[in-house]
CSV table of C-alpha atoms and ligand atoms in Angstrom, one decimal:
chain,number,residue,atom,x,y,z
A,1,UNK,CA,0.0,0.0,0.0
A,2,UNK,CA,1.3,3.5,-0.9
A,3,UNK,CA,2.3,5.5,2.1
A,4,UNK,CA,-0.1,8.3,2.5
A,5,UNK,CA,0.6,11.2,4.7
A,6,UNK,CA,-1.5,14.1,3.7
A,7,UNK,CA,0.1,17.3,5.0
A,8,UNK,CA,-1.8,19.0,7.8
A,9,UNK,CA,-1.4,22.7,8.5
A,10,UNK,CA,-2.8,23.5,11.9
A,11,UNK,CA,-3.2,27.0,13.3
A,12,UNK,CA,-3.0,27.4,17.1
A,13,UNK,CA,-4.6,30.7,18.0
A,14,UNK,CA,-3.6,30.3,21.7
A,15,UNK,CA,-5.4,32.8,24.0
A,16,UNK,CA,-6.3,35.2,21.1
A,17,UNK,CA,-9.5,36.1,19.5
A,18,UNK,CA,-12.8,37.8,20.6
A,19,UNK,CA,-15.9,37.0,18.6
A,20,UNK,CA,-15.6,39.7,16.0
A,21,UNK,CA,-12.0,39.3,15.0
A,22,UNK,CA,-11.9,35.5,15.5
A,23,UNK,CA,-14.8,34.8,13.3
A,24,UNK,CA,-13.6,37.3,10.7
A,25,UNK,CA,-10.2,35.5,10.7
A,26,UNK,CA,-11.8,32.0,10.5
A,27,UNK,CA,-14.0,33.2,7.6
A,28,UNK,CA,-11.0,34.6,5.7
A,29,UNK,CA,-9.1,31.4,6.1
A,30,UNK,CA,-12.1,29.3,5.2
A,31,UNK,CA,-12.6,31.3,2.0
A,32,UNK,CA,-9.0,30.7,1.0
A,33,UNK,CA,-9.4,27.0,1.7
A,34,UNK,CA,-12.7,26.8,-0.2
A,35,UNK,CA,-11.1,28.5,-3.2
A,36,UNK,CA,-8.0,26.4,-3.2
A,37,UNK,CA,-10.1,23.2,-2.8
A,38,UNK,CA,-7.0,21.3,-1.8
A,39,UNK,CA,-7.6,17.5,-1.9
A,40,UNK,CA,-3.9,16.9,-1.1
A,41,UNK,CA,-3.7,18.6,2.3
A,42,UNK,CA,-5.8,19.5,5.3
A,43,UNK,CA,-6.0,22.9,7.0
A,44,UNK,CA,-7.2,23.2,10.6
A,45,UNK,CA,-7.7,26.2,13.0
A,46,UNK,CA,-7.7,25.8,16.8
A,47,UNK,CA,-9.4,28.9,18.3
A,48,UNK,CA,-9.8,29.4,22.0
A,49,UNK,CA,-12.6,27.2,23.4
A,50,UNK,CA,-15.0,30.2,23.7
A,51,UNK,CA,-15.0,30.4,19.9
A,52,UNK,CA,-15.0,26.7,18.8
A,53,UNK,CA,-18.7,26.6,18.3
A,54,UNK,CA,-19.0,29.9,16.5
A,55,UNK,CA,-16.0,29.3,14.3
A,56,UNK,CA,-17.2,25.8,13.4
A,57,UNK,CA,-20.5,27.2,12.3
A,58,UNK,CA,-18.9,30.1,10.4
A,59,UNK,CA,-16.6,27.8,8.3
A,60,UNK,CA,-19.0,24.9,7.8
A,61,UNK,CA,-18.9,23.5,4.2
A,62,UNK,CA,-15.6,25.2,3.4
A,63,UNK,CA,-13.3,22.3,4.0
A,64,UNK,CA,-11.5,24.1,6.9
A,65,UNK,CA,-11.3,21.9,10.0
A,66,UNK,CA,-11.7,23.2,13.6
A,67,UNK,CA,-10.0,21.9,16.7
A,68,UNK,CA,-9.6,22.7,20.4
A,69,UNK,CA,-6.3,23.6,22.2
A,70,UNK,CA,-6.7,21.4,25.2
A,71,UNK,CA,-9.3,19.1,26.9
A,72,UNK,CA,-9.8,17.5,30.2
A,73,UNK,CA,-9.3,13.7,30.5
A,74,UNK,CA,-12.8,13.1,31.9
A,75,UNK,CA,-16.0,13.4,29.8
A,76,UNK,CA,-17.9,15.5,32.4
A,77,UNK,CA,-18.1,16.1,36.1
A,78,UNK,CA,-16.8,18.4,38.8
A,79,UNK,CA,-13.9,20.1,37.0
A,80,UNK,CA,-14.7,23.8,37.2
A,81,UNK,CA,-13.4,25.7,34.2
A,82,UNK,CA,-12.4,22.7,32.2
A,83,UNK,CA,-13.7,21.6,28.8
A,84,UNK,CA,-14.0,17.9,27.8
A,85,UNK,CA,-13.2,16.3,24.5
A,86,UNK,CA,-16.8,15.5,24.1
A,87,UNK,CA,-17.8,19.1,24.5
A,88,UNK,CA,-15.3,20.1,21.8
A,89,UNK,CA,-16.6,17.4,19.5
A,90,UNK,CA,-20.2,18.6,20.2
A,91,UNK,CA,-19.1,22.2,19.3
A,92,UNK,CA,-17.8,21.0,15.9
A,93,UNK,CA,-14.2,20.1,16.5
A,94,UNK,CA,-12.4,17.2,14.8
A,95,UNK,CA,-9.0,17.6,16.5
A,96,UNK,CA,-7.6,18.7,19.8
A,97,UNK,CA,-4.0,19.8,20.7
A,98,UNK,CA,-2.7,18.1,23.8
A,99,UNK,CA,0.5,18.6,25.7
A,100,UNK,CA,1.5,21.9,24.2
A,101,UNK,CA,4.6,23.1,26.0
A,102,UNK,CA,2.8,26.2,27.3
A,103,UNK,CA,0.4,23.9,29.1
A,104,UNK,CA,3.2,21.6,30.2
A,105,UNK,CA,4.9,24.7,31.7
A,106,UNK,CA,2.0,26.8,32.8
A,107,UNK,CA,-0.3,24.1,34.1
A,108,UNK,CA,2.2,21.4,35.1
A,109,UNK,CA,0.9,18.9,32.6
A,110,UNK,CA,3.0,15.7,32.8
A,111,UNK,CA,3.3,13.0,30.1
A,112,UNK,CA,0.8,10.9,32.0
A,113,UNK,CA,-1.8,13.7,31.9
A,114,UNK,CA,-1.1,14.3,28.3
A,115,UNK,CA,-1.6,10.6,27.6
A,116,UNK,CA,-4.9,10.6,29.4
A,117,UNK,CA,-6.0,13.6,27.4
A,118,UNK,CA,-5.1,11.9,24.1
A,119,UNK,CA,-7.1,8.9,25.2
A,120,UNK,CA,-10.0,11.2,26.0
A,121,UNK,CA,-9.8,12.7,22.5
A,122,UNK,CA,-10.1,9.2,21.1
A,123,UNK,CA,-13.1,8.4,23.3
A,124,UNK,CA,-14.8,11.5,22.0
A,125,UNK,CA,-13.9,10.8,18.4
A,126,UNK,CA,-11.3,13.5,18.1
A,127,UNK,CA,-7.8,13.2,16.7
A,128,UNK,CA,-5.2,14.4,19.3
A,129,UNK,CA,-2.2,16.4,18.2
A,130,UNK,CA,0.3,15.4,20.8
A,131,UNK,CA,3.0,18.0,21.3
A,132,UNK,CA,6.6,17.3,22.3
A,133,UNK,CA,9.8,19.3,22.3
A,134,UNK,CA,13.0,20.1,24.1
A,135,UNK,CA,13.9,23.3,26.0
A,136,UNK,CA,17.0,25.3,25.1
A,137,UNK,CA,18.9,23.8,28.1
A,138,UNK,CA,18.0,20.3,27.0
A,139,UNK,CA,19.2,21.0,23.5
A,140,UNK,CA,22.4,22.6,24.7
A,141,UNK,CA,23.1,19.6,26.9
A,142,UNK,CA,22.8,17.3,23.9
A,143,UNK,CA,19.6,15.7,25.3
A,144,UNK,CA,17.1,16.6,22.5
A,145,UNK,CA,16.5,13.1,21.2
A,146,UNK,CA,16.4,11.5,24.6
A,147,UNK,CA,13.8,14.1,25.7
A,148,UNK,CA,11.7,13.5,22.6
A,149,UNK,CA,11.8,9.8,23.2
A,150,UNK,CA,10.8,10.2,26.9
A,151,UNK,CA,7.9,12.5,26.0
A,152,UNK,CA,6.7,10.3,23.2
A,153,UNK,CA,6.7,7.0,25.1
A,154,UNK,CA,5.1,8.8,28.1
A,155,UNK,CA,2.5,10.8,26.1
A,156,UNK,CA,1.3,8.5,23.3
A,157,UNK,CA,-1.2,6.0,24.6
A,158,UNK,CA,-1.1,2.3,23.7
A,159,UNK,CA,-3.3,1.3,20.8
A,160,UNK,CA,-2.4,4.4,18.8
A,161,UNK,CA,-3.1,4.1,15.0
A,162,UNK,CA,-1.9,6.4,12.3
A,163,UNK,CA,-5.3,7.7,11.4
A,164,UNK,CA,-6.0,8.7,15.0
A,165,UNK,CA,-2.8,10.4,16.0
A,166,UNK,CA,-0.8,13.4,14.9
A,167,UNK,CA,2.5,14.3,16.6
A,168,UNK,CA,3.9,17.9,16.7
A,169,UNK,CA,7.5,18.5,17.3
A,170,UNK,CA,7.8,21.9,18.8
A,171,UNK,CA,11.2,22.9,20.2
A,172,UNK,CA,10.3,25.1,23.2
A,173,UNK,CA,13.0,27.6,22.3
A,174,UNK,CA,11.6,28.1,18.8
A,175,UNK,CA,8.0,28.9,19.9
A,176,UNK,CA,7.2,32.6,19.5
A,177,UNK,CA,10.9,33.5,19.3
A,178,UNK,CA,11.5,33.9,15.6
A,179,UNK,CA,14.2,31.2,16.0
A,180,UNK,CA,14.0,27.8,14.2
A,181,UNK,CA,16.2,24.8,14.0
A,182,UNK,CA,17.9,24.2,10.7
A,183,UNK,CA,16.3,21.9,8.2
A,184,UNK,CA,18.7,19.1,9.0
A,185,UNK,CA,18.1,19.5,12.7
A,186,UNK,CA,14.3,19.2,12.1
A,187,UNK,CA,14.9,16.1,9.9
A,188,UNK,CA,17.0,14.4,12.6
A,189,UNK,CA,14.4,15.1,15.3
A,190,UNK,CA,11.5,13.9,13.0
A,191,UNK,CA,13.4,10.7,11.9
A,192,UNK,CA,14.0,9.9,15.6
A,193,UNK,CA,10.3,10.5,16.5
A,194,UNK,CA,9.2,8.2,13.7
A,195,UNK,CA,11.7,5.6,14.8
A,196,UNK,CA,10.5,5.8,18.5
A,197,UNK,CA,6.9,5.6,17.3
A,198,UNK,CA,7.8,2.5,15.3
A,199,UNK,CA,8.6,0.8,18.6
A,200,UNK,CA,5.4,1.7,20.4
A,201,UNK,CA,2.7,1.4,17.7
A,202,UNK,CA,1.7,-0.2,14.4
A,203,UNK,CA,1.8,1.9,11.2
A,204,UNK,CA,4.2,4.5,12.5
A,205,UNK,CA,5.3,5.3,9.0
A,206,UNK,CA,1.9,6.7,8.3
A,207,UNK,CA,1.6,9.0,11.3
A,208,UNK,CA,1.7,12.7,10.4
A,209,UNK,CA,4.5,14.6,12.2
A,210,UNK,CA,4.1,18.4,12.3
A,211,UNK,CA,6.9,20.9,12.9
A,212,UNK,CA,6.0,23.9,15.1
A,213,UNK,CA,7.9,26.9,16.3
A,214,UNK,CA,8.2,30.3,14.5
A,215,UNK,CA,6.9,28.9,11.2
A,216,UNK,CA,5.8,31.7,8.8
A,217,UNK,CA,5.1,32.2,5.1
A,218,UNK,CA,8.7,32.9,4.4
A,219,UNK,CA,10.3,29.9,6.0
A,220,UNK,CA,7.4,27.3,5.6
A,221,UNK,CA,8.5,25.8,2.3
A,222,UNK,CA,12.0,25.1,3.7
A,223,UNK,CA,10.8,23.7,7.0
A,224,UNK,CA,8.1,21.6,5.3
A,225,UNK,CA,10.6,20.1,2.9
A,226,UNK,CA,12.7,18.6,5.8
A,227,UNK,CA,12.6,14.8,5.9
A,228,UNK,CA,9.6,13.3,7.7
A,229,UNK,CA,7.8,16.7,8.1
A,230,UNK,CA,4.1,16.3,7.2
A,231,UNK,CA,2.9,19.7,8.1
A,232,UNK,CA,3.0,22.5,10.6
A,233,UNK,CA,1.6,23.7,13.9
A,234,UNK,CA,1.5,27.4,13.5
A,235,UNK,CA,1.0,29.9,16.4
A,236,UNK,CA,1.6,33.6,15.7
A,237,UNK,CA,1.4,33.4,11.9
A,238,UNK,CA,-2.0,31.7,12.1
A,239,UNK,CA,-3.5,34.9,13.4
A,240,UNK,CA,-3.2,36.5,9.9
A,241,UNK,CA,-5.2,34.8,7.2
A,242,UNK,CA,-2.8,35.7,4.3
A,243,UNK,CA,0.2,34.5,6.2
A,244,UNK,CA,-1.5,31.3,7.4
A,245,UNK,CA,-2.8,30.5,3.9
A,246,UNK,CA,0.7,31.1,2.5
A,247,UNK,CA,1.9,28.4,4.8
A,248,UNK,CA,-0.9,26.1,3.7
A,249,UNK,CA,0.0,26.8,0.1
A,250,UNK,CA,3.6,25.9,0.8
A,251,UNK,CA,2.7,22.4,2.2
B,301,PGA,P1,4.7,30.1,17.1
B,301,PGA,O1,3.9,29.0,18.0
B,301,PGA,O2,4.3,29.7,15.6
B,301,PGA,O3,4.1,31.4,17.4
B,301,PGA,O4,6.1,30.0,17.4
B,301,PGA,C1,3.8,27.7,17.6
B,301,PGA,C2,3.0,26.9,18.7
B,301,PGA,O5,3.2,27.2,19.9
B,301,PGA,O6,2.2,26.0,18.4
């Protein structure tokens, strides 16, 4: 069977967007996606949870996918302020980001928590985008590959299949800094991620591996051409429709 890894360009809006600007942004991205009618790639936006429902309604029929940025591991219950994977699904999401480094750092999310969230995503019928990545200290200590391996084995649940898992490699030092690893550095990390996945699941050659961290229109083609890169997880540059669509075009 031919190896099929359809590129995925995912926008992570983080804690940005009130109704007016968020819906306008989503509509502009959706219009670009509708016009391009790409059959060979997927485009996803992950607005803050307050906007998932409205964004999903605004982009319906365009081909643009909508996701959440986080979910709780439980389906419902006494968890004030949290949102479940089922709620995201109900609001129109198809994907959810889990284990973003900002949540690992700000909210103390461990690999075990991230793993439970990925399982929750499956339970609700969502595809988790599991984020991993080394800090600058870890990179400088030559520990990048070991860190990625530890995070992967800790965060990816057993029973993963390629159609229900996306992994995003996001070096923490590259997020929002304008710095990126070189293309060979990205390729080395992604090759290692695929190798580690091969030891913990079936069909690892078909899992989509996204690169994230200061990806923008001007560097997307180069980063996306690195070996084993199947798309991008885009923060800052996903807040401008033209810039984000330029990245999707480069995929
Ligand atoms: P950035 O963020 O593109 O703004 O660096 C990426 C991310 O955190 O997903």
